[in-house]
PDB file of C-alpha atoms and ligand atoms in Angstrom:
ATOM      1  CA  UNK A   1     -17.722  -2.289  -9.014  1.00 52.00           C
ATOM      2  CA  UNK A   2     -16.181   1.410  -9.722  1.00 70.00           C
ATOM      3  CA  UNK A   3     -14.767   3.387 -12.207  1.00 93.00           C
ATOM      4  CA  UNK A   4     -11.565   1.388 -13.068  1.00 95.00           C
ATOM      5  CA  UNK A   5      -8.588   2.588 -15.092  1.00 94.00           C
ATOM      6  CA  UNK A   6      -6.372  -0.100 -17.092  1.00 94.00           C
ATOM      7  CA  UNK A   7      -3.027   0.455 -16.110  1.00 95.00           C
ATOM      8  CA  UNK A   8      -0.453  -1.920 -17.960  1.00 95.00           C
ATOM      9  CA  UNK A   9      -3.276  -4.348 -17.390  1.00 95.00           C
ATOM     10  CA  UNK A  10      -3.622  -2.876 -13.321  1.00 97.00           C
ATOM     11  CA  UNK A  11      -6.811  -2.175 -12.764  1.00 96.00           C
ATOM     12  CA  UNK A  12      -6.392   1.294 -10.713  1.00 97.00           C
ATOM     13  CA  UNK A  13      -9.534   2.335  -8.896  1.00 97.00           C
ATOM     14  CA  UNK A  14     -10.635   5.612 -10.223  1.00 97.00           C
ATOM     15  CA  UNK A  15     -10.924   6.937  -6.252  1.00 97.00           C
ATOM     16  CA  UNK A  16     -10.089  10.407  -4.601  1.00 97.00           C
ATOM     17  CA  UNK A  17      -8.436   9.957  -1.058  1.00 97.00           C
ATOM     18  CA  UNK A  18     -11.970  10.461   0.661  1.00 98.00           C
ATOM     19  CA  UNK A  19     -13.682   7.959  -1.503  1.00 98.00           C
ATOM     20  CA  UNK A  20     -11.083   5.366  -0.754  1.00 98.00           C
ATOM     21  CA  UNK A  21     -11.609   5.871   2.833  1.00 98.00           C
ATOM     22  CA  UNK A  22     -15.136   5.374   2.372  1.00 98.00           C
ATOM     23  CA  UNK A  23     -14.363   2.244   0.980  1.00 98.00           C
ATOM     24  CA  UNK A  24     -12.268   1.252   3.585  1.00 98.00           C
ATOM     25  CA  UNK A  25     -14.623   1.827   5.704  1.00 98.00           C
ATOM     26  CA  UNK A  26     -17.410  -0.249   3.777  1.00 98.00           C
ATOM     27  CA  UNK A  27     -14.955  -3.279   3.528  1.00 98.00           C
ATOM     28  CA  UNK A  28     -14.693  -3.041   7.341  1.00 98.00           C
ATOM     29  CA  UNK A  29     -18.452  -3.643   7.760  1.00 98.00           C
ATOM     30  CA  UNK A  30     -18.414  -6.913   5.487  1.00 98.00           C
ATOM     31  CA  UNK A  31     -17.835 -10.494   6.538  1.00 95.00           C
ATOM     32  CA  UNK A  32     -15.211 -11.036   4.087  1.00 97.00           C
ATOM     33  CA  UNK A  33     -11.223  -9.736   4.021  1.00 98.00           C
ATOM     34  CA  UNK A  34     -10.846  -7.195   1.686  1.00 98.00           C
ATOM     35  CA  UNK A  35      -7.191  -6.362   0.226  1.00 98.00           C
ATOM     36  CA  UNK A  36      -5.879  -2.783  -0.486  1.00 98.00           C
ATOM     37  CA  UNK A  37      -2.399  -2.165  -2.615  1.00 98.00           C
ATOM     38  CA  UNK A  38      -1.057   0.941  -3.631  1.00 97.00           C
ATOM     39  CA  UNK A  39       1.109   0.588  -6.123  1.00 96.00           C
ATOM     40  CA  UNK A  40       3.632   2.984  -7.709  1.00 94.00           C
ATOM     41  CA  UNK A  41       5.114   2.367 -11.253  1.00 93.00           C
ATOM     42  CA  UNK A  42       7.830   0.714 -10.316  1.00 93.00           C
ATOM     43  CA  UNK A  43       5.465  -1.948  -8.747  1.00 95.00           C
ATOM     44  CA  UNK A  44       3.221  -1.925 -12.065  1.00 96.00           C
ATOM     45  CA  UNK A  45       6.458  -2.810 -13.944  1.00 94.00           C
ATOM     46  CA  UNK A  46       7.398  -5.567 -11.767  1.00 95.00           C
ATOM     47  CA  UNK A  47       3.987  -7.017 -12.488  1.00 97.00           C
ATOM     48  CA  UNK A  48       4.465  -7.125 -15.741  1.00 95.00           C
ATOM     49  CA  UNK A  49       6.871  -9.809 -15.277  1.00 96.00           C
ATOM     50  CA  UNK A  50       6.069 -11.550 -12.562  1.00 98.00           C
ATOM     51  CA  UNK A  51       2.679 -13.320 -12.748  1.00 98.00           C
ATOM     52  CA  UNK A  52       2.217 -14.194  -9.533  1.00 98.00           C
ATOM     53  CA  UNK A  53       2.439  -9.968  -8.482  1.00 98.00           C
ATOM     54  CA  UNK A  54      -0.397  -9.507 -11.200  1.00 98.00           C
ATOM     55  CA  UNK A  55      -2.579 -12.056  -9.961  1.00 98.00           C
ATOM     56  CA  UNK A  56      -2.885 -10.803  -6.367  1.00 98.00           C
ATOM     57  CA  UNK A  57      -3.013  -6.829  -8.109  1.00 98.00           C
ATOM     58  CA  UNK A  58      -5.691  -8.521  -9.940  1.00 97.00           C
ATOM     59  CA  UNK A  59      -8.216 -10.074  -6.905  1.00 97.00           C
ATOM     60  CA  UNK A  60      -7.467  -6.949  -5.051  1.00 98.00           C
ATOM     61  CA  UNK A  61     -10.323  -4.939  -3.469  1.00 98.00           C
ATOM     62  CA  UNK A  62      -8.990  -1.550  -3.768  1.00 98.00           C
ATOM     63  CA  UNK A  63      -6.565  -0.612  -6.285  1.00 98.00           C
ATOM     64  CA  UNK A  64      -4.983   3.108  -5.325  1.00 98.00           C
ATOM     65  CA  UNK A  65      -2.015   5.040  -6.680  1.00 95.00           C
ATOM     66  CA  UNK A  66       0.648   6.097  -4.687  1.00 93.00           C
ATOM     67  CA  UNK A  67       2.829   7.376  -7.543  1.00 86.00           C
ATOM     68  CA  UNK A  68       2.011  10.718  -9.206  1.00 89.00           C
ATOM     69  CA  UNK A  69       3.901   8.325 -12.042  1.00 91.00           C
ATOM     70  CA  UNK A  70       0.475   6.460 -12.089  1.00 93.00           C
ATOM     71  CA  UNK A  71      -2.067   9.817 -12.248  1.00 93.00           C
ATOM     72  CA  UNK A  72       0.332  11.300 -15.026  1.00 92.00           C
ATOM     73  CA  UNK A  73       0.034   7.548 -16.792  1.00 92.00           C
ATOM     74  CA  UNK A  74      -3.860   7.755 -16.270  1.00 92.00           C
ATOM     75  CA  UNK A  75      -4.038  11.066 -18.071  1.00 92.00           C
ATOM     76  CA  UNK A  76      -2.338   9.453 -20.750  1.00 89.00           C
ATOM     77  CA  UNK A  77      -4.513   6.708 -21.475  1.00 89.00           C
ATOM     78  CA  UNK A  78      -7.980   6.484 -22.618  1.00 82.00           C
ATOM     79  CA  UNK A  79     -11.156   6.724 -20.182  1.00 82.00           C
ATOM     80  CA  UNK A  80     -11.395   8.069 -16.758  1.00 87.00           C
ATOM     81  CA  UNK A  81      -8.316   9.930 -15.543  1.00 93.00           C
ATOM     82  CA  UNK A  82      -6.875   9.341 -11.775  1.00 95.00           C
ATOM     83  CA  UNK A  83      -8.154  12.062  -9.863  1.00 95.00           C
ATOM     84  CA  UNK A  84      -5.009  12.201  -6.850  1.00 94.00           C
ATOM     85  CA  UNK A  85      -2.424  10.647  -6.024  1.00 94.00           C
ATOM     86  CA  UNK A  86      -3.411   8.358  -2.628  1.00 96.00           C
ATOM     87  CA  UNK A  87       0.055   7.734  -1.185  1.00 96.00           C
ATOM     88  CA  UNK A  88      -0.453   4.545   1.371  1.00 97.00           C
ATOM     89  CA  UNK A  89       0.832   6.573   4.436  1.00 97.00           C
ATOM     90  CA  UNK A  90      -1.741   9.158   3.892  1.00 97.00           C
ATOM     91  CA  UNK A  91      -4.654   6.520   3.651  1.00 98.00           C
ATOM     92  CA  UNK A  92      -4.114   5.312   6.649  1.00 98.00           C
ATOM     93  CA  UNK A  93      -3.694   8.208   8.628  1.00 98.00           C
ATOM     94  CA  UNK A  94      -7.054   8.998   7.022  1.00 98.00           C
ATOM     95  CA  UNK A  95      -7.953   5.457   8.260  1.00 98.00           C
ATOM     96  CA  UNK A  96      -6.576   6.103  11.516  1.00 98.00           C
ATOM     97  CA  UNK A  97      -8.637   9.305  12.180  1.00 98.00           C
ATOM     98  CA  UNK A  98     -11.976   7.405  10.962  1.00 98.00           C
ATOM     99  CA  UNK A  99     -11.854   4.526  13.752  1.00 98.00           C
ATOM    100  CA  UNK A 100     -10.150   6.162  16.480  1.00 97.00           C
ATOM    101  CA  UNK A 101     -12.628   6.345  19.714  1.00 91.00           C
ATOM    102  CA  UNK A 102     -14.651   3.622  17.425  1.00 97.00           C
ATOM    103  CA  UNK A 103     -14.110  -0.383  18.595  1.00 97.00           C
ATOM    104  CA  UNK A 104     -11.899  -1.031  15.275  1.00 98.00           C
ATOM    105  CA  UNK A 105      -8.621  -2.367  16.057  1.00 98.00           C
ATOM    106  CA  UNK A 106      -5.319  -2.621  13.974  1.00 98.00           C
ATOM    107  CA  UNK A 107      -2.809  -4.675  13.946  1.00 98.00           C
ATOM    108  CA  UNK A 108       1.054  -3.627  12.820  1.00 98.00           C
ATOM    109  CA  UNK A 109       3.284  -6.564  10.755  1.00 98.00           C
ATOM    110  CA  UNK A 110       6.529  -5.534   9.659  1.00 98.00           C
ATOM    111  CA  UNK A 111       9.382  -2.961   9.583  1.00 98.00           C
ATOM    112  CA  UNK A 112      13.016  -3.804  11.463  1.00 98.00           C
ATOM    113  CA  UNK A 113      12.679  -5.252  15.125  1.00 97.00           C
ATOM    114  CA  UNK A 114      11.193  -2.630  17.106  1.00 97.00           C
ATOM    115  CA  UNK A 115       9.887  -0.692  14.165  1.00 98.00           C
ATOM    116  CA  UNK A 116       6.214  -1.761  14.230  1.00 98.00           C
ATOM    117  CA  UNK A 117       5.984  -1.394  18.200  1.00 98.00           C
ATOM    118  CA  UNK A 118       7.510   2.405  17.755  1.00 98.00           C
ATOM    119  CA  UNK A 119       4.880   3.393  15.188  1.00 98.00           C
ATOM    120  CA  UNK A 120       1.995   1.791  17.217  1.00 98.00           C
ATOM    121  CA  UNK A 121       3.394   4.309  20.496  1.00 98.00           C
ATOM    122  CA  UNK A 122       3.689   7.170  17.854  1.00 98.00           C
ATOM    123  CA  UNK A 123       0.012   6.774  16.052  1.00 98.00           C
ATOM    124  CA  UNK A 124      -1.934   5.661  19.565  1.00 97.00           C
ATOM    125  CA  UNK A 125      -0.156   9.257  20.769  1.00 97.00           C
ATOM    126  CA  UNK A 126      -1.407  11.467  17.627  1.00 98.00           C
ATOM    127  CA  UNK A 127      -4.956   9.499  17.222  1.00 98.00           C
ATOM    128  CA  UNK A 128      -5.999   9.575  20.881  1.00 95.00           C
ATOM    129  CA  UNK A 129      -8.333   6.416  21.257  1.00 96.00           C
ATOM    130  CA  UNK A 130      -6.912   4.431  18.343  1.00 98.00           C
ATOM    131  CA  UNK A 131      -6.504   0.893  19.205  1.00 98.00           C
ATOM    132  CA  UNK A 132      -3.936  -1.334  18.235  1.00 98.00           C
ATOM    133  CA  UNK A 133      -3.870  -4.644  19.762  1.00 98.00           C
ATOM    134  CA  UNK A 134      -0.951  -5.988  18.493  1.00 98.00           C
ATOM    135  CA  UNK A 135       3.044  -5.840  16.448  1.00 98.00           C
ATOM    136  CA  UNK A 136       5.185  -7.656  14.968  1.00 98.00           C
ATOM    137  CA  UNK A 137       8.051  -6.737  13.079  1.00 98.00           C
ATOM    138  CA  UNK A 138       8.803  -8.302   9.067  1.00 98.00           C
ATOM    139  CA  UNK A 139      12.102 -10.232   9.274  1.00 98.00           C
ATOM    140  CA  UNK A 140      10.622 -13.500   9.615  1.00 97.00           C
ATOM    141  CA  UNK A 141      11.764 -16.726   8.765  1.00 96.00           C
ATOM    142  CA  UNK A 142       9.156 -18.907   6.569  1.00 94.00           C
ATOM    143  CA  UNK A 143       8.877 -20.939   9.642  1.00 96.00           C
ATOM    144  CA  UNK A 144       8.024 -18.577  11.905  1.00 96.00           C
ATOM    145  CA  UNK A 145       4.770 -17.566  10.064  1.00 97.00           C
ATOM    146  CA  UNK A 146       2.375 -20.160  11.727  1.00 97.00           C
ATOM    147  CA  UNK A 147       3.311 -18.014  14.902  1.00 97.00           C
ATOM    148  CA  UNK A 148       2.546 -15.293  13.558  1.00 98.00           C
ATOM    149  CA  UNK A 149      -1.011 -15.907  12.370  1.00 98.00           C
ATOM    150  CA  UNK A 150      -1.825 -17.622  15.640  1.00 98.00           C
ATOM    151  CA  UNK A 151      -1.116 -14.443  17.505  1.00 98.00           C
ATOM    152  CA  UNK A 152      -3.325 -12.757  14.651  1.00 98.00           C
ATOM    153  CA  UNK A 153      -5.917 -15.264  14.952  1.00 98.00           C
ATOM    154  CA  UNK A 154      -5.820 -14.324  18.906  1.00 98.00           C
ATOM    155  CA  UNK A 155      -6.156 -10.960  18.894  1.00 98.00           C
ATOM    156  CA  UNK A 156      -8.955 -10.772  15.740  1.00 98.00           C
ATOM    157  CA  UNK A 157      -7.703  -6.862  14.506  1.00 98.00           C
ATOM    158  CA  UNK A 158     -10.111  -5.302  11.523  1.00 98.00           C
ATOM    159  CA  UNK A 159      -7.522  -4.232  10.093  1.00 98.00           C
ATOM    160  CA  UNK A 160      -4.111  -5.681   9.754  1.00 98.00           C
ATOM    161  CA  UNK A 161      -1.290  -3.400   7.656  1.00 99.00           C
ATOM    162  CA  UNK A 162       1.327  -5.483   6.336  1.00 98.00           C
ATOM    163  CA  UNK A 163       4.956  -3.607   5.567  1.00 98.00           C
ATOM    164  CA  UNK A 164       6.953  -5.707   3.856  1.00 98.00           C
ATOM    165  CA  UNK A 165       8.168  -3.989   1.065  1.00 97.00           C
ATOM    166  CA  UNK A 166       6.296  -4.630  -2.328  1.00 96.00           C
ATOM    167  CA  UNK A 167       6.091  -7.292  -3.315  1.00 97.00           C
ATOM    168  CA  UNK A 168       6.485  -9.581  -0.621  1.00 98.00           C
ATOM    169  CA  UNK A 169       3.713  -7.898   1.639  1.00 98.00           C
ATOM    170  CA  UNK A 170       1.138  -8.213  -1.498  1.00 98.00           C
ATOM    171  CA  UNK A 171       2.098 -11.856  -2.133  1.00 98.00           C
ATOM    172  CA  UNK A 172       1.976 -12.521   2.011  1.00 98.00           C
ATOM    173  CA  UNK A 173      -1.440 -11.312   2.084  1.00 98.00           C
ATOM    174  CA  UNK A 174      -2.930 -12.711  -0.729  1.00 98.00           C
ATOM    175  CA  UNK A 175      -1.641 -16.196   0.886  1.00 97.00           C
ATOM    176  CA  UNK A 176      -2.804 -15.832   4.089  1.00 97.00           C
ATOM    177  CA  UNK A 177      -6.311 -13.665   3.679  1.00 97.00           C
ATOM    178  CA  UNK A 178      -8.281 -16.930   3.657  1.00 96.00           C
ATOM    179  CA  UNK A 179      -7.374 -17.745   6.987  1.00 97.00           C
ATOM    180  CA  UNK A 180      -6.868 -14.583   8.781  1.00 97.00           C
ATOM    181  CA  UNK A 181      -9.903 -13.428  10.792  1.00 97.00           C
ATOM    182  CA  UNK A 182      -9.159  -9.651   9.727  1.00 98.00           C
ATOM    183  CA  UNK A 183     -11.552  -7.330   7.768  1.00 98.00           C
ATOM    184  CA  UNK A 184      -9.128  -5.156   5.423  1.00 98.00           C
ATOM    185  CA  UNK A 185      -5.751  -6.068   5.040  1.00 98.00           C
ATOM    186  CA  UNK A 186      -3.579  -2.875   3.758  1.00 98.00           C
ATOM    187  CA  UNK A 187       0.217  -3.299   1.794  1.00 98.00           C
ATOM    188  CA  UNK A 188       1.997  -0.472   3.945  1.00 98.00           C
ATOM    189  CA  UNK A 189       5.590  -0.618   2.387  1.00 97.00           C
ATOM    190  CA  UNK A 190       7.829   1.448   4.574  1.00 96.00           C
ATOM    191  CA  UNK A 191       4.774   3.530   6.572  1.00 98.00           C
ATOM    192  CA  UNK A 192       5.804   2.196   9.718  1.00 98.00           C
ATOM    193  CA  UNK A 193       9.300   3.541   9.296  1.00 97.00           C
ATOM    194  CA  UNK A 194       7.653   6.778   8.555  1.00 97.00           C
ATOM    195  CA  UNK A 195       5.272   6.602  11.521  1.00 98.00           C
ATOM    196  CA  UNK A 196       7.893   5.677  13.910  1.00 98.00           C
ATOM    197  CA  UNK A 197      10.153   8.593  12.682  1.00 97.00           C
ATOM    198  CA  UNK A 198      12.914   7.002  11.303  1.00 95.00           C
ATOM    199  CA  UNK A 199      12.278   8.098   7.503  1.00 92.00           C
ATOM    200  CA  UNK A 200      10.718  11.781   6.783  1.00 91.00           C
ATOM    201  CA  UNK A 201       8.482  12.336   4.245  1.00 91.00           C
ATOM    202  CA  UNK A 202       9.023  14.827   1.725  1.00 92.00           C
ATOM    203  CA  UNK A 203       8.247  18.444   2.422  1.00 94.00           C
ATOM    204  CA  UNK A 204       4.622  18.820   1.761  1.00 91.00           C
ATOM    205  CA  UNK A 205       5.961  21.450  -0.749  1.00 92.00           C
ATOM    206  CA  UNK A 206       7.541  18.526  -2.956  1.00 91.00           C
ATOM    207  CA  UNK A 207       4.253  16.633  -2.244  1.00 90.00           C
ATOM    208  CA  UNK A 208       2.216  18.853  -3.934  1.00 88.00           C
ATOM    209  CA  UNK A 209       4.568  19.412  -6.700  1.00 88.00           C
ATOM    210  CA  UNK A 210       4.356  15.594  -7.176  1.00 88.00           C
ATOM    211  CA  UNK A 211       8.442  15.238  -6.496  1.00 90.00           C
ATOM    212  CA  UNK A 212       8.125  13.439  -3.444  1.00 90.00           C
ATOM    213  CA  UNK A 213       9.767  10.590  -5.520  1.00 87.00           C
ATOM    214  CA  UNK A 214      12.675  13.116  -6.100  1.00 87.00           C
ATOM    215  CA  UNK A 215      12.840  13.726  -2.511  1.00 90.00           C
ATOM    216  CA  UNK A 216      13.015  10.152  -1.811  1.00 87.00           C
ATOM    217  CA  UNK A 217      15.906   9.742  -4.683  1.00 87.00           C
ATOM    218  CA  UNK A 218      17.949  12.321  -3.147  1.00 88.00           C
ATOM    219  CA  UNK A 219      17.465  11.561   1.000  1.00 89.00           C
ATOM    220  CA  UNK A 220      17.681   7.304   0.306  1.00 86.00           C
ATOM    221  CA  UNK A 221      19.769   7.323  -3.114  1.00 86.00           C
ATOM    222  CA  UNK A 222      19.794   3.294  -2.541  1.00 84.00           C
ATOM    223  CA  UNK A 223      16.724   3.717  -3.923  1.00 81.00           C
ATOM    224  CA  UNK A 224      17.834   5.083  -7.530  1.00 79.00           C
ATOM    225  CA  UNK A 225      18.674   1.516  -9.095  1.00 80.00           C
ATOM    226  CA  UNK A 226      15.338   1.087  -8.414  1.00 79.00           C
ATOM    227  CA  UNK A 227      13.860   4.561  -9.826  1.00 80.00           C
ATOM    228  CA  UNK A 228      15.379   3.180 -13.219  1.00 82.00           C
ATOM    229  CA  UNK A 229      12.271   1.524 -13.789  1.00 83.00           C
ATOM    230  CA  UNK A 230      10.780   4.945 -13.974  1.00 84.00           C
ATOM    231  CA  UNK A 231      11.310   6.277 -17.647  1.00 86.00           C
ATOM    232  CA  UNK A 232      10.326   2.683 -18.581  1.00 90.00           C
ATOM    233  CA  UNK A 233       7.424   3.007 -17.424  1.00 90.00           C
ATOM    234  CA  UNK A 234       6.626   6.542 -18.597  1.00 89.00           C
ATOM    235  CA  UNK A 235       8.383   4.908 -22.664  1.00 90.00           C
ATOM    236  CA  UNK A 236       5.476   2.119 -21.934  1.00 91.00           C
ATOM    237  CA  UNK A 237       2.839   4.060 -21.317  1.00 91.00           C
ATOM    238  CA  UNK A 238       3.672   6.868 -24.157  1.00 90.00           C
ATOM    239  CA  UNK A 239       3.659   3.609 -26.437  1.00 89.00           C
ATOM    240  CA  UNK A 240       0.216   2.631 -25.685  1.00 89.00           C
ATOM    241  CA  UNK A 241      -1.457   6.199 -25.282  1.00 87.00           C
ATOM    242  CA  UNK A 242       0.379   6.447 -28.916  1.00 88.00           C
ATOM    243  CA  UNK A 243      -1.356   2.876 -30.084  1.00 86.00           C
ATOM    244  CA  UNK A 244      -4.624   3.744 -28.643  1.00 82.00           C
ATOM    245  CA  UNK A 245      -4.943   7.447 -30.841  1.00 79.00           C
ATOM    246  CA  UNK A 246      -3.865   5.899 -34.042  1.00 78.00           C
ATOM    247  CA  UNK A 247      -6.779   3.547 -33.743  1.00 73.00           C
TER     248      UNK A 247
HETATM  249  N1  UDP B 301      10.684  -5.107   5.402  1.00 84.46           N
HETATM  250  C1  UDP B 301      10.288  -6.108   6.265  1.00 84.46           C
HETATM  251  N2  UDP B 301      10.675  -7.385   6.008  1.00 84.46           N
HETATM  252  C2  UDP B 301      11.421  -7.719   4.936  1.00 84.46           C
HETATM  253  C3  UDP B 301      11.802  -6.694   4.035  1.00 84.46           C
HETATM  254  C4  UDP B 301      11.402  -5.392   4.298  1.00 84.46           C
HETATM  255  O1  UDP B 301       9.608  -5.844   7.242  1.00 84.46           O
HETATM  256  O2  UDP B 301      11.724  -8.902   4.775  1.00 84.46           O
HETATM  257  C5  UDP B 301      10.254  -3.741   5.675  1.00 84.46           C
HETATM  258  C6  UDP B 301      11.359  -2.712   5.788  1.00 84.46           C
HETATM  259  O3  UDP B 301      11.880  -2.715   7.103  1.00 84.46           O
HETATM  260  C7  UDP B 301      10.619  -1.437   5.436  1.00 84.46           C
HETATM  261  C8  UDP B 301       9.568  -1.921   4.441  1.00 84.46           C
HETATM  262  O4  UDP B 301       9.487  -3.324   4.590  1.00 84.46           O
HETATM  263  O5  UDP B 301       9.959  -0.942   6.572  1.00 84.46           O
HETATM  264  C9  UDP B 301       9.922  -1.629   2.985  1.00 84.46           C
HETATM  265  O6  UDP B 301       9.959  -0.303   2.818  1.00 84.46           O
HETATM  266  P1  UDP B 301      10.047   0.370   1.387  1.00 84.46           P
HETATM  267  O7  UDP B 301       9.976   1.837   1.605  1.00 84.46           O
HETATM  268  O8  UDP B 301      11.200  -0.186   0.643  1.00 84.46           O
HETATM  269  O9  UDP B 301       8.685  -0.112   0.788  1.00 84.46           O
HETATM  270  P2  UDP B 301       8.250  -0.171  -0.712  1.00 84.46           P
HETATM  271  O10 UDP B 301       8.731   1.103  -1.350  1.00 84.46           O
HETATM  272  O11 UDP B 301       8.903  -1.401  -1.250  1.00 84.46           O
HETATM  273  O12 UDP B 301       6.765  -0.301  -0.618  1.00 84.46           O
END
C-alpha cells in the first residue's frame, strides 16, 4: 500500500514527485482505472463537510499534495512527513515526458470551449510524440455526459485528465471510472488553462519559496474568498498536532 499520512482523515500518499510518476506509470500497466487527486487544503476542508468529497478522496489510488499548506500540515502531525509538494500541473508534465514517443494516449476533458483543444496543440508541440487522441471542454450539461463517454469509450485513452475544478472533476470521475475504458484518470483543476497559456504560473522563485498560493491570491484575487479557508485549516491542524503531544 505506501507510506500514508492522515490528513484531517485524507489519506496523503507519502510520495516525492518521481515516485508518484512511478506510480503512474504502474497504474498504467494494470487492468483496472486507477484515480489520482491532488488536493490542496482548501479541498481537505471541503471534505470535511461534504461526505460524498471524502468518499471518492477515500477510494483514491494516489493521494498527492499540491499545497505546500498540506507538507507544512504533514510536518505537523505525527508519522511520516510529506516529502514535496506535487502540484498537479507538474505531475503531468512529468507524465507527459514519460509516455511521449511510447503508444500511451491522453485524453483532455474540461476547461472553457476551446481550452482543452489549445492545451492539447501546446503539450503535443513541447512533448514531441505525445499523443492525445481526443478534447472536450467542461461546461456540460448533465445530459450531455452520455456523449461524452461514448466518444471516450471510442477513442480508449490511458489516461484521461479531468479539469473541472475540485470538486466536481473528483466526484465526475469517481462516477464514471467503472465504465470508462481508461487506465489512470487524473483531477487536473485549471492545468489546461495553464497549458494553453491563458493563466501563468507563479515565478519558479515563489514556487520554491512555497508562495505560489500568494502569487495566485494576488494575479486571480477572485480566488481570496476562497483562500479564507486557509488559516482554518492551518487553526485545525495546530489543534490536532496540539491533541496528539499531550497524549
Ligand atoms: N471548469 C470546467 N467546467 C465547470 C467548471 C470549471 O471545465 O463546470 C474548469 C475551468 O474552466 C477551469 C477549471 O475547471 O479550467 C477550474 O480551475 P481552478 O483553477 O479553479 O481549479 P481548482 O483550483 O478548483 O482545482
Amino acid at each position: 500500500m505506501g507510506n500514508k499520512i492522515n490528513i484531517m482523515n485524507v489519506l496523503v500518499d507519502v510520495v516525492t514527485m518521481d515516485e508518484a510518476v512511478s506510480k503512474v506509470m504502474d497504474f498504467l500497466r494494470q487492468d483496472k482505472c486507477s484515480t489520482v487527486y491532488t488536493p490542496n487544503p482548501e479541498i481537505i476542508m471541503a471534505a470535511q463537510k461534504d461526505k460524498e468529497l471524502m468518499n471518492v478522496l477515500y477510494n483514491a489510488s494516489l493521494i498527492v499534495p499540491d499545497g505546500i499548506g498540506v507538507v507544512l500540515a504533514s510536518r505537523l502531525l505525527k508519522g511520516p512527513s510529506l516529502p514535496q509538494r506535487v502540484a498537479g500541473y507538474d505531475l503531468v508534465q512529468n507524465i507527459f515526458k514519460k509516455i511521449s514517443n511510447t503508444n500511451y494516449t491522453v485524453y483532455f476533458l474540461g476547461g472553457a470551449p476551446t481550452v482543452a483543444e489549445e492545451a492539447a496543440i501546446a503539450m503535443q508541440s513541447k512533448y514531441k510524440g505525445l499523443k492525445i487522441v481526443g478534447t472536450h471542454h467542461g461546461y456540460f450539461k448533465q445530459e450531455d455526459e452520455q456523449e461524452i463517454i461514448n466518444r471516450i469509450q471510442n477513442v480508449k485513452p490511458d489516461i484521461l485528465l479531468v479539469g473541472l475544478g475540485a470538486p466536481k472533476q473528483e466526484k465526475w470521475i469517481e462516477k464514471y471510472k467503472k465504465i470508462l475504458p481508461v487506465k489512470v484518470c487524473i483531477g487536473v483543476g485549471g492545468s489546461f488553462d495553464v497549458m494553453a497559456g491563458r493563466i501563468k504560473r507563479a515565478p519558479k522563485g515563489f514556487q520554491k519559496l512555497g508562495l505560489e498560493w500568494f502569487y495566485r491570491l494576488i494575479t486571480q484575487p477572485k480566488r481570496a474568498k476562497r483562500m479564507l479557508k486557509l488559516p482554518i485549516f492551518a487553526w485545525n491542524v495546530l489543534k490536532i498536532s496540539v491533541k496528539n503531544s499531550n497524549k
